[in-house]
Short mmCIF file of C-alpha atoms and ligand atoms in Angstrom, two decimals:
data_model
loop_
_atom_site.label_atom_id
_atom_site.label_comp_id
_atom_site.label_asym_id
_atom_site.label_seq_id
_atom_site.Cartn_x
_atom_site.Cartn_y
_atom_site.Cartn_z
CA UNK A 289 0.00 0.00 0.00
CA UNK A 290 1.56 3.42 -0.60
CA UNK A 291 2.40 5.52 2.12
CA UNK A 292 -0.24 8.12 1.93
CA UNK A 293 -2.93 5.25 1.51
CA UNK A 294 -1.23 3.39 4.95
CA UNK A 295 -1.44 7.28 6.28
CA UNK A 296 -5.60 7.13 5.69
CA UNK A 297 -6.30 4.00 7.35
CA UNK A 298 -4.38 4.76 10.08
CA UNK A 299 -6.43 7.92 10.88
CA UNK A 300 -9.58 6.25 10.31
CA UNK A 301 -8.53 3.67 12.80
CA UNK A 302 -6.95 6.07 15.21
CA UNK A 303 -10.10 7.95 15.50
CA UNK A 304 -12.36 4.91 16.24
CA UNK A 305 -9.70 3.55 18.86
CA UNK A 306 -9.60 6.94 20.88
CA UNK A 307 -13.51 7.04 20.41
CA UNK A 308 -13.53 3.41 21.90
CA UNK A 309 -10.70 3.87 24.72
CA UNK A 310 -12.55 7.32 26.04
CA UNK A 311 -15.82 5.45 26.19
CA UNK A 312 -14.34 1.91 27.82
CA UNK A 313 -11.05 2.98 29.91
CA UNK A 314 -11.25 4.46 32.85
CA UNK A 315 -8.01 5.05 33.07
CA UNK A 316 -7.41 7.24 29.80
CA UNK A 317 -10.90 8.75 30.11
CA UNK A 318 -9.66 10.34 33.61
CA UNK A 319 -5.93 11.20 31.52
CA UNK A 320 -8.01 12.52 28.75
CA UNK A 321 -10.18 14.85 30.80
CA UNK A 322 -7.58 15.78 32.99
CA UNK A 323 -5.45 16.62 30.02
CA UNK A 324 -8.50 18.94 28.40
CA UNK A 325 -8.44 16.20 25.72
CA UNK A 326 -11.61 15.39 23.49
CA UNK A 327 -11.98 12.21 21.49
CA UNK A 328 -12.94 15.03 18.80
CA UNK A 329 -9.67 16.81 19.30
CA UNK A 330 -7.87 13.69 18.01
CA UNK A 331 -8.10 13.38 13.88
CA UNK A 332 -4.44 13.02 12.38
CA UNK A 333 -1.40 11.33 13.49
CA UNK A 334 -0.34 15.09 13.55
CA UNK A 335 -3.02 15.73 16.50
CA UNK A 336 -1.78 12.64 18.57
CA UNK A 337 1.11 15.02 19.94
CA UNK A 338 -1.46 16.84 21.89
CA UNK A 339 -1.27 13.16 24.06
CA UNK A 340 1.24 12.96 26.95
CA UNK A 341 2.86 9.74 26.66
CA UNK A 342 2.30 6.62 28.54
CA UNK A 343 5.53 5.47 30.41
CA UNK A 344 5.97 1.95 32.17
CA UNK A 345 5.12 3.53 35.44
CA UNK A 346 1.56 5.09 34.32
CA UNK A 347 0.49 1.64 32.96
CA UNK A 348 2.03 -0.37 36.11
CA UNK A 349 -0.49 2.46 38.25
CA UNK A 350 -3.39 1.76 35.97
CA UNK A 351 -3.09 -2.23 36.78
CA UNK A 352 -2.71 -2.02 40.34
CA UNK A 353 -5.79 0.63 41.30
CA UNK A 354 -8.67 -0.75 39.26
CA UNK A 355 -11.19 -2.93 40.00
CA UNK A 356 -10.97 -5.03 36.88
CA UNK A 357 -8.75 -7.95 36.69
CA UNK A 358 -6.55 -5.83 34.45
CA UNK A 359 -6.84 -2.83 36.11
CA UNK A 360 -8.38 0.72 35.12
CA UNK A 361 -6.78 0.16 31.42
CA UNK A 362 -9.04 -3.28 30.78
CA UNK A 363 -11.25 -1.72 27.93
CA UNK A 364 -13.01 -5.24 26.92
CA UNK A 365 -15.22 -6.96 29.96
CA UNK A 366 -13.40 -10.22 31.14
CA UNK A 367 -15.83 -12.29 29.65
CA UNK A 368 -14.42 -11.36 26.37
CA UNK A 369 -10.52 -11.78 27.25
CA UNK A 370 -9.17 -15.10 26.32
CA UNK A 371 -5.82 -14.78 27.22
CA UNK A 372 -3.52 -12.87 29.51
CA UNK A 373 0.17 -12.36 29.17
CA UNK A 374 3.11 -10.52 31.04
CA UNK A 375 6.16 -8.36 31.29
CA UNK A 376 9.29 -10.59 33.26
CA UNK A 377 8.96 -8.57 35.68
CA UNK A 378 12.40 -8.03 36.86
CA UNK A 379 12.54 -4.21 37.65
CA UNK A 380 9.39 -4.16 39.92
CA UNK A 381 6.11 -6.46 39.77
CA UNK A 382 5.46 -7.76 36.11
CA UNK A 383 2.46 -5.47 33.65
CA UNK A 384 0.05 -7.56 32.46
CA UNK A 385 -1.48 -7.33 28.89
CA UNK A 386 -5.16 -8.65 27.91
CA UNK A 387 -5.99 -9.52 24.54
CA UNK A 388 -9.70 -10.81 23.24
CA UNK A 389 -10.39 -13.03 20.54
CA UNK A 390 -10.26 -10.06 17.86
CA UNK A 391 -7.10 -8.97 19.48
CA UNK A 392 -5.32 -12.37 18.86
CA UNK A 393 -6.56 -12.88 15.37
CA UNK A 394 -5.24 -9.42 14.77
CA UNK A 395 -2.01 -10.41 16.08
CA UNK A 396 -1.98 -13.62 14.44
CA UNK A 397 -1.96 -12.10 11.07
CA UNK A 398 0.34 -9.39 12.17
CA UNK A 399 3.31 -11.43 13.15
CA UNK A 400 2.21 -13.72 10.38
CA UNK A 401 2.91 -10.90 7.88
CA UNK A 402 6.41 -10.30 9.90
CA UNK A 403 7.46 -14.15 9.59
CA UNK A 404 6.44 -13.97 6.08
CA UNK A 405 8.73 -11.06 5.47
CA UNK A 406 11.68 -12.81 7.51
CA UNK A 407 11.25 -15.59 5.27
CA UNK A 408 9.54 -18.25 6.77
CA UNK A 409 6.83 -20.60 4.28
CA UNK A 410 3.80 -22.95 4.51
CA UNK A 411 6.35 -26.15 3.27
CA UNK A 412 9.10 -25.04 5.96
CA UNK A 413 10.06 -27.16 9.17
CA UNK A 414 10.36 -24.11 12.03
CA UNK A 415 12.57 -25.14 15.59
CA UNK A 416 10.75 -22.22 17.69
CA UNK A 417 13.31 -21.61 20.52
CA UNK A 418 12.42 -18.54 22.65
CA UNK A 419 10.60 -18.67 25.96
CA UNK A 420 6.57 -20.61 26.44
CA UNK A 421 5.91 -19.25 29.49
CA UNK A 422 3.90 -16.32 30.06
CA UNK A 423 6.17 -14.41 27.28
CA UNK A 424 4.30 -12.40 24.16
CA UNK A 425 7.25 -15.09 22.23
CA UNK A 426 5.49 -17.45 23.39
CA UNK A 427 1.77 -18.81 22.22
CA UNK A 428 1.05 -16.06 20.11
CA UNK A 429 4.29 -17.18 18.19
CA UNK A 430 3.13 -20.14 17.51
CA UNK A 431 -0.47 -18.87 16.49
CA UNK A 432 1.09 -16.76 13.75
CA UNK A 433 3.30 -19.87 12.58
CA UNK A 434 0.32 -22.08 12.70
CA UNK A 435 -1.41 -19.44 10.20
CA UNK A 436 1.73 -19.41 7.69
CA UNK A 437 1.04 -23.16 8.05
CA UNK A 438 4.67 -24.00 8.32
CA UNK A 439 5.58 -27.46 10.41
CA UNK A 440 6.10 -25.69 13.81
CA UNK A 441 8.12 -27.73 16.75
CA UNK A 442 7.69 -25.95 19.61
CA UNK A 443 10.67 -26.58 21.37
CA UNK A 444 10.79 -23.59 23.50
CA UNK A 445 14.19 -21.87 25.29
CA UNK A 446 13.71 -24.36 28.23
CA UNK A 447 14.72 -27.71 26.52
CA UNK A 448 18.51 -27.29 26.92
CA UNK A 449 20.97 -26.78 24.07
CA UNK A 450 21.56 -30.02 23.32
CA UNK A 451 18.29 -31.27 23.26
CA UNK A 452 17.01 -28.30 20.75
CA UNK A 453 20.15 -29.63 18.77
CA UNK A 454 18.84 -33.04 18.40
CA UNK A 455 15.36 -32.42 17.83
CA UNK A 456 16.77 -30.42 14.92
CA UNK A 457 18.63 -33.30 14.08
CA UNK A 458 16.33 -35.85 13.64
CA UNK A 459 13.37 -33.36 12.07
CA UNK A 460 15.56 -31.89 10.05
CA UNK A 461 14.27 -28.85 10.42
CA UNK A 462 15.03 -26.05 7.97
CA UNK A 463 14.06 -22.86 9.77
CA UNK A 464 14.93 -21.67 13.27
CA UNK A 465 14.41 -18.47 14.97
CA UNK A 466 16.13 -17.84 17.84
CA UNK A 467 18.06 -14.61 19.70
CA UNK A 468 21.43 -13.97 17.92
CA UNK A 469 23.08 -14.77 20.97
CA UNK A 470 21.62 -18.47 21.51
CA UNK A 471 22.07 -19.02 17.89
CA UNK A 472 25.99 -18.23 18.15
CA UNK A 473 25.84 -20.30 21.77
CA UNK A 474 24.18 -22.93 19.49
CA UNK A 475 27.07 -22.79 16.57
CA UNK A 476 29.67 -22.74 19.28
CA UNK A 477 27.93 -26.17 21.21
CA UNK A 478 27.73 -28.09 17.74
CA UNK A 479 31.47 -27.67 16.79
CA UNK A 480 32.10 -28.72 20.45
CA UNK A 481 30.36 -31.71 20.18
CA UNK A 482 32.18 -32.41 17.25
CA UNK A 483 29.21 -31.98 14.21
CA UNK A 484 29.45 -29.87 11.27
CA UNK A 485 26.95 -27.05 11.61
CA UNK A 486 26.67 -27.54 7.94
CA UNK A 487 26.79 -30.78 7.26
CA UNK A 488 25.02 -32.34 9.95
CA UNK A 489 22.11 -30.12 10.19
CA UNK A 490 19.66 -29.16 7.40
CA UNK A 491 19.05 -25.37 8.42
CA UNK A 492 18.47 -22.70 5.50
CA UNK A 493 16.98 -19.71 7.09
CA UNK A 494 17.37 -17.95 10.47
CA UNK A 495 14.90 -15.31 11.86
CA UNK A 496 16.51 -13.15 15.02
CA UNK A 497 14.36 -11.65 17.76
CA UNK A 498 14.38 -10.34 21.71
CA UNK A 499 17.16 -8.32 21.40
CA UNK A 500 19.39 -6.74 19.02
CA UNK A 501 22.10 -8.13 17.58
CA UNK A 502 21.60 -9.07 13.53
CA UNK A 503 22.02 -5.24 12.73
CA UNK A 504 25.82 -5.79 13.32
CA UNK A 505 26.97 -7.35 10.68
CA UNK A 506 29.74 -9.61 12.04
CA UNK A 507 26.87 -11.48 14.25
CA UNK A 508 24.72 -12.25 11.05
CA UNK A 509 27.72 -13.16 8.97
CA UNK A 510 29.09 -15.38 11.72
CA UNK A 511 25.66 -17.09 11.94
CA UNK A 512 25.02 -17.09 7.96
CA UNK A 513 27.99 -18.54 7.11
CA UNK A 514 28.35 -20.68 10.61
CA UNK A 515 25.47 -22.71 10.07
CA UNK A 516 25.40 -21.96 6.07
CA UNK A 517 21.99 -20.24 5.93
CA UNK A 518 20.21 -18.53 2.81
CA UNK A 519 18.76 -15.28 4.67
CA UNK A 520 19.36 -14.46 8.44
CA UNK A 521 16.88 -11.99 9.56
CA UNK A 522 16.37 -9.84 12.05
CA UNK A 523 12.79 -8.82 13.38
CA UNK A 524 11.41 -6.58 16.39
CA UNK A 525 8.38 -6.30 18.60
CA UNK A 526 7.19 -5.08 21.65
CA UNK A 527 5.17 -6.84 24.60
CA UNK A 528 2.61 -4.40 25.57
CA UNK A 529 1.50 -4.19 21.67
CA UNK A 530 2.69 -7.07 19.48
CA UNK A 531 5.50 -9.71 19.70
CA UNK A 532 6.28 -8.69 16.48
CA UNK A 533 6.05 -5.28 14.67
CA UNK A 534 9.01 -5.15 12.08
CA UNK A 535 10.95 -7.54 10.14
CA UNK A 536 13.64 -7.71 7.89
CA UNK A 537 13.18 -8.71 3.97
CA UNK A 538 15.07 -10.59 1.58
CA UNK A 539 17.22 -7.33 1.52
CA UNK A 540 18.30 -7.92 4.88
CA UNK A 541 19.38 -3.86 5.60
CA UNK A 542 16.81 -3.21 8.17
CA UNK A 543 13.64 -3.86 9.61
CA UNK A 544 10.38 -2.71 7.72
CA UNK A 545 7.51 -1.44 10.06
CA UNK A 546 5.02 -4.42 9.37
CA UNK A 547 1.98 -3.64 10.84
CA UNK A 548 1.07 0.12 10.39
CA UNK A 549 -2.70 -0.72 10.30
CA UNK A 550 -2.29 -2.02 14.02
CA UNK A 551 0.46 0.48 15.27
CA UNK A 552 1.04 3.93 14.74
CA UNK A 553 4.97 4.70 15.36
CA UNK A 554 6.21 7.89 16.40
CA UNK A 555 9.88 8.89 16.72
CA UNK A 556 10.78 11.32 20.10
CA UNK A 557 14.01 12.90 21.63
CA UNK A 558 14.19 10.63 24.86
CA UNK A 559 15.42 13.71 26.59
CA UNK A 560 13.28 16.60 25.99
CA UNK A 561 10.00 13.93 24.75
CA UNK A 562 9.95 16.49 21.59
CA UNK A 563 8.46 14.47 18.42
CA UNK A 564 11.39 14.11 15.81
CA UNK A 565 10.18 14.38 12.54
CA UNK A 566 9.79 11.02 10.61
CA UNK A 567 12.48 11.51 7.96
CA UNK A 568 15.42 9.40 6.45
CA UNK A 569 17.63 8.57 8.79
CA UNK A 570 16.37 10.10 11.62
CA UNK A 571 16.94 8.46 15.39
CA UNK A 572 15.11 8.83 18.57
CA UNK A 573 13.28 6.52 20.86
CA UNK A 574 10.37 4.90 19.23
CA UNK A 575 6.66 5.67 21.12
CA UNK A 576 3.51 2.83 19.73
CA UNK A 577 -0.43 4.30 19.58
CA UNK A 578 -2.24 1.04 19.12
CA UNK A 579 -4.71 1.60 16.75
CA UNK A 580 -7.27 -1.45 16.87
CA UNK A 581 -6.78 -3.26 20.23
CA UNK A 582 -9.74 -4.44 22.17
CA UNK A 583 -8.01 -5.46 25.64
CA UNK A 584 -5.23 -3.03 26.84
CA UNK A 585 -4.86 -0.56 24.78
CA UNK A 586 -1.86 2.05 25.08
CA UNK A 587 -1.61 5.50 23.91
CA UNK A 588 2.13 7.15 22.59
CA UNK A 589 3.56 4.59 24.97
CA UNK A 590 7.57 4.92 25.53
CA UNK A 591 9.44 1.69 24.20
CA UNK A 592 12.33 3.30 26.07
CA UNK A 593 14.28 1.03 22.38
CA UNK A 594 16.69 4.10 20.48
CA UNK A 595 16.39 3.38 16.84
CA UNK A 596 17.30 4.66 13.87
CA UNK A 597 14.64 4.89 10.79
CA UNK A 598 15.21 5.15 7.00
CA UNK A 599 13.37 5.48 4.15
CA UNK A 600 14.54 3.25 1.08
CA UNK A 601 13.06 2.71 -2.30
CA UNK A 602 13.33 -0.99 -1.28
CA UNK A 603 13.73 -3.81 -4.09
CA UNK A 604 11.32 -6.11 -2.31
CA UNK A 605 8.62 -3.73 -2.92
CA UNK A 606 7.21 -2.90 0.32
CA UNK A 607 6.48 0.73 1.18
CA UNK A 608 7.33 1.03 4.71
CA UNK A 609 9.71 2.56 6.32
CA UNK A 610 13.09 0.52 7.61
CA UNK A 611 14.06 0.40 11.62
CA UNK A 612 17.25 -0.15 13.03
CA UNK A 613 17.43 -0.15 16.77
CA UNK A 614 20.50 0.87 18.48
CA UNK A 615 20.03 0.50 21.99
CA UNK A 616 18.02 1.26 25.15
CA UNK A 617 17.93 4.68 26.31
CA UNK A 618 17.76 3.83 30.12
CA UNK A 619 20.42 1.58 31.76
CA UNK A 620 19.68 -1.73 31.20
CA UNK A 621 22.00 -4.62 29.94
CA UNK A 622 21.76 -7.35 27.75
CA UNK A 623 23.21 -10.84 28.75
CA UNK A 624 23.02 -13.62 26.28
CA UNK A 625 19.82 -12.60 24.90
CA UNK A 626 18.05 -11.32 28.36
CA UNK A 627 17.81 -8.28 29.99
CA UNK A 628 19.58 -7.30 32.85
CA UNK A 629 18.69 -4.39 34.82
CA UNK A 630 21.60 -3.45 37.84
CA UNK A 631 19.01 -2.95 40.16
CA UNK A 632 17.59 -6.37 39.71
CA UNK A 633 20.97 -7.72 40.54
CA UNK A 634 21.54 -5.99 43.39
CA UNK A 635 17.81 -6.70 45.31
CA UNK A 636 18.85 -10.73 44.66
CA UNK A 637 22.22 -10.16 45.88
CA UNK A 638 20.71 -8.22 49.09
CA UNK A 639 18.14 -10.92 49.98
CA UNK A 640 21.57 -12.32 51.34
CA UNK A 641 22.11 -9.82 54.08
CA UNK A 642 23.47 -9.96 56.66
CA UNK A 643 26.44 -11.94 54.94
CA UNK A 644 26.79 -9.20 52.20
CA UNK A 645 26.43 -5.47 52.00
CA UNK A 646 24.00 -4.83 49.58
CA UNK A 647 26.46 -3.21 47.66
CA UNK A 648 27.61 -4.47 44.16
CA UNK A 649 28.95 -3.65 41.00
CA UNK A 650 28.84 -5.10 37.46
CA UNK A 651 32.39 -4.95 35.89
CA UNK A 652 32.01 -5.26 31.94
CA UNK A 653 34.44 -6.22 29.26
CA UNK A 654 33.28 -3.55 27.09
CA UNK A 655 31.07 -0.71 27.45
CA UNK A 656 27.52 -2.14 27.34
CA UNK A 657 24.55 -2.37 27.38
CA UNK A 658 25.12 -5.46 25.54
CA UNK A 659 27.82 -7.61 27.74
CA UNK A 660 30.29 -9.07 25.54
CA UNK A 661 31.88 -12.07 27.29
CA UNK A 662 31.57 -12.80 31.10
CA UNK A 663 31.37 -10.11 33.60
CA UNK A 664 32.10 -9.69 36.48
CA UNK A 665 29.89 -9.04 39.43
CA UNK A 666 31.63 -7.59 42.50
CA UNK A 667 29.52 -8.39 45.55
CA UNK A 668 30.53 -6.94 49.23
CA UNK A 669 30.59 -9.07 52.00
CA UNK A 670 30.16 -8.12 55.64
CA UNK A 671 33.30 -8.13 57.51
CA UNK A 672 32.20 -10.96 60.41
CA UNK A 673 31.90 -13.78 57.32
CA UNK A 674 34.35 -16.48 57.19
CA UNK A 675 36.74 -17.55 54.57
CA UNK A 676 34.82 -20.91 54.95
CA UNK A 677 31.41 -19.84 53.97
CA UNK A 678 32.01 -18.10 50.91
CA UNK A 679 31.92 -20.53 48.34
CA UNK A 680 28.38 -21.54 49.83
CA UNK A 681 27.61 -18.04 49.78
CA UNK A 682 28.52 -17.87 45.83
CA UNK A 683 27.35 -20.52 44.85
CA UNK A 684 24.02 -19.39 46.36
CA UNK A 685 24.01 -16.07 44.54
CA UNK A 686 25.07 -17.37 41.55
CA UNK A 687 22.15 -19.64 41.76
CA UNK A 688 19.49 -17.26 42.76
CA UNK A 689 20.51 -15.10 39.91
CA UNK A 690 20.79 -17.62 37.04
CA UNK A 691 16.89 -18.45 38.38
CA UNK A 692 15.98 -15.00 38.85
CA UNK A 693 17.04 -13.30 35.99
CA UNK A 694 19.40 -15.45 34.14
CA UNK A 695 22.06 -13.58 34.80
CA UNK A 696 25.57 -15.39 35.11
CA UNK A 697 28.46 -13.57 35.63
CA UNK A 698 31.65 -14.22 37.39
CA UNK A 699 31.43 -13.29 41.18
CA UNK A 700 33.95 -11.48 43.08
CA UNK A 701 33.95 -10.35 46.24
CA UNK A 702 35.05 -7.68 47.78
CA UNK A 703 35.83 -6.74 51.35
CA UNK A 704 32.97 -4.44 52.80
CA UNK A 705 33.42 -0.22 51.98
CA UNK A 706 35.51 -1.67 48.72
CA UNK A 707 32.93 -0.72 46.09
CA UNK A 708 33.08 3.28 45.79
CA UNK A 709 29.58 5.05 46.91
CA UNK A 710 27.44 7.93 45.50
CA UNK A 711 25.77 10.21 46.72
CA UNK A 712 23.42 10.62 43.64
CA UNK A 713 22.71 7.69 41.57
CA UNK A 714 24.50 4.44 42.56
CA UNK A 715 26.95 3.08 39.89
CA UNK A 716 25.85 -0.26 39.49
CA UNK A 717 27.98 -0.45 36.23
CA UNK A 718 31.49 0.38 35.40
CA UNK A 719 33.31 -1.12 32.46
CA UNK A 720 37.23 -2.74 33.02
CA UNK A 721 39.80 -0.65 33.46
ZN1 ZN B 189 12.36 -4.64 1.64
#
């Protein structure tokens, strides 16, 4: 569809959506009113800056004081949800996100149409690897797949390496999606146990998600040429409005915005919140407007994800704009495919007091947010433990945090006052000197 024609629609839609979120949520009809906002004030993507944004906190508030079972934001009565997902949870209590039976057939063809662009096809055998549980990767993965029609085996992220391996192995499968990481993990474990990535496995195509990665090119060249794949493609989503909202073509330069008639993607400073003007090669921090969701809806909502956009004549034929993202614009880390925020870290690490400090430090390799390598966690211990009890003690930690947030770095500890305080924002992260 050409741009101006995508443009249309989405106006149409965005008018109906603010029409239906003023009439069913209680907690954007309050934000509306309070903000001297009619539904009638809202016609253009133009007139959607008159919003305030939705951050992470607002939508956390709007779940935990209404009466619903999804909180003031649950626009569709709970007779019509049929299935609730959620955040991980790992800076504070997990968000919850609704979606009815129009809102999963909506994102069934969505992602479908992303998965399509990343390659995947009706005759192809697909080793699904990311998360089951709870996780917007999860089931509604698997929907989409089931509507490309593709042999799906869903082995999940919690089979093991070596198991996924095998399965691959004897299916033969010829598609796997996967984070970069775990797919280079993956490369590294078959050469180990002695196979031929190549050889020994029947893989042709490779579709990326949960974290960046693909955009650099040495990671999709090492897994392109590692396991001796066709296309290797990169795709990116969001949980609070669709697993998947962009995906890379047989171009492989980018990620095309895949569902404008669902999403309507803005592009912001992330320090002043000024709207940055939708042009080639433009960066900021990309803000959703869903624009036909029946369960939780979210207006200008803050991805917090620092991306840069271009527009691109693109041989494949599709009109939409490309994405790359860059990186987070808060503080958080990536470790072999998860997130890890510093703060996380240090509330498992403190549930061990009295025998630490509470104080710890990450010590990276490189300047993150993505940790290459192992780090280094330097954890404080309280001056009356023994020399005896600290391997217990680490091996505790260690285990509480590979549970918790699947974090595992190297642990060090430090004698009590030997991680450097602030007065202003703790340091939780300092890179190797
Ligand atoms: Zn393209």
């Amino acid at each position: 569809m050409p741009l101006g024609e995508i443009k249309e629609l989405q106006e149409k839609k965005l008018r109906q959506q603010i029409d239906y979120i003023y009439n069913n949520s209680e907690f954007y009809h309050e934000k509306l009113k309070e903000w001297n906002i009619k539904p009638s004030n809202i016609k253009t993507i133009e007139d959607l800056r008159k919003i305030p944004y939705t951050s992470k906190t607002m939508e956390r508030e709007s779940f935990k004081e209404g009466k619903s079972v999804l909180g003031k934001n649950q626009t569709a009565s709970t007779k019509d949800i049929i299935r609730i997902h959620s955040s991980s949870g790992t800076t504070g209590p997990p968000v919850y996100f609704g979606l009815t039976e129009a809102d999963v057939e909506t994102w069934s063809n969505c992602i479908a149409r992303c998965f399509w662009t990343a390659g995947v096809r009706p005759s192809d055998v697909v080793m699904y690897g990311w998360g089951l549980s709870m996780f917007v990767g999860g089931i509604p993965v698997l929907d989409a797949l089931r509507k490309i029609g593709c042999a799906t085996i869903p082995a999940g992220a919690g089979i093991g390496s070596r198991r996924f391996l095998d399965i691959a192995r004897d299916l033969r499968a010829n598609v796997f999606g996967l984070t970069p990481s775990f797919a280079r993990y993956l490369l590294e474990k078959v050469e180990d146990m002695g196979l031929d990535p190549k050889k020994d496995f029947n893989f042709e195509k490779f579709f990326a998600g949960a974290e960046p990665g693909m955009g650099e090119e040495h990671i999709r060249k090492e897994i392109k040429e590692g396991w001796g794949l066709e296309s290797a493609r990169e795709t990116l989503g969001i949980g609070e409005m669709v697993t998947v909202l962009a995906s890379e073509c047989e171009q492989e330069n980018g990620m095309h915005f895949m569902v404008p008639d669902l999403i309507i993607t803005e592009l912001i400073d992330p320090d002043t919140g000024e709207v940055i003007e939708w042009e080639h090669e433009a960066e900021g921090e990309l803000v959703y407007t869903a624009i036909d969701r029946r369960a939780t809806p979210l207006l200008r909502f803050r991805s917090r994800d620092y991306a840069k956009v271009w527009k691109d004549d693109c041989e494949c034929g599709r009109t939409t704009t490309k994405v790359r993202v860059i990186g987070r614009t808060d503080d958080m880390l990536l470790y072999k495919g998860v997130n890890v925020f510093p703060t996380a870290v240090r509330e498992m690490v403190g549930q061990f007091k009295p025998k630490v400090t509470g104080y710890v430090q990450i010590v990276l390799n490189e300047p993150g947010p993505k940790i290459e390598g192992t780090p280094t966690l330097e954890v404080e211990v309280s001056k009356d433990v023994e020399e005896g009890e600290l391997d217990n003690l680490r091996n505790s930690i260690k285990e509480v945090l590979q549970s918790q947030l699947l974090f595992t770095p190297k642990i060090k500890f430090v004698p009590a006052g030997g991680i450097e305080r602030s007065r202003y924002k703790a340091d939780l992260v300092r890179v190797k000197s």
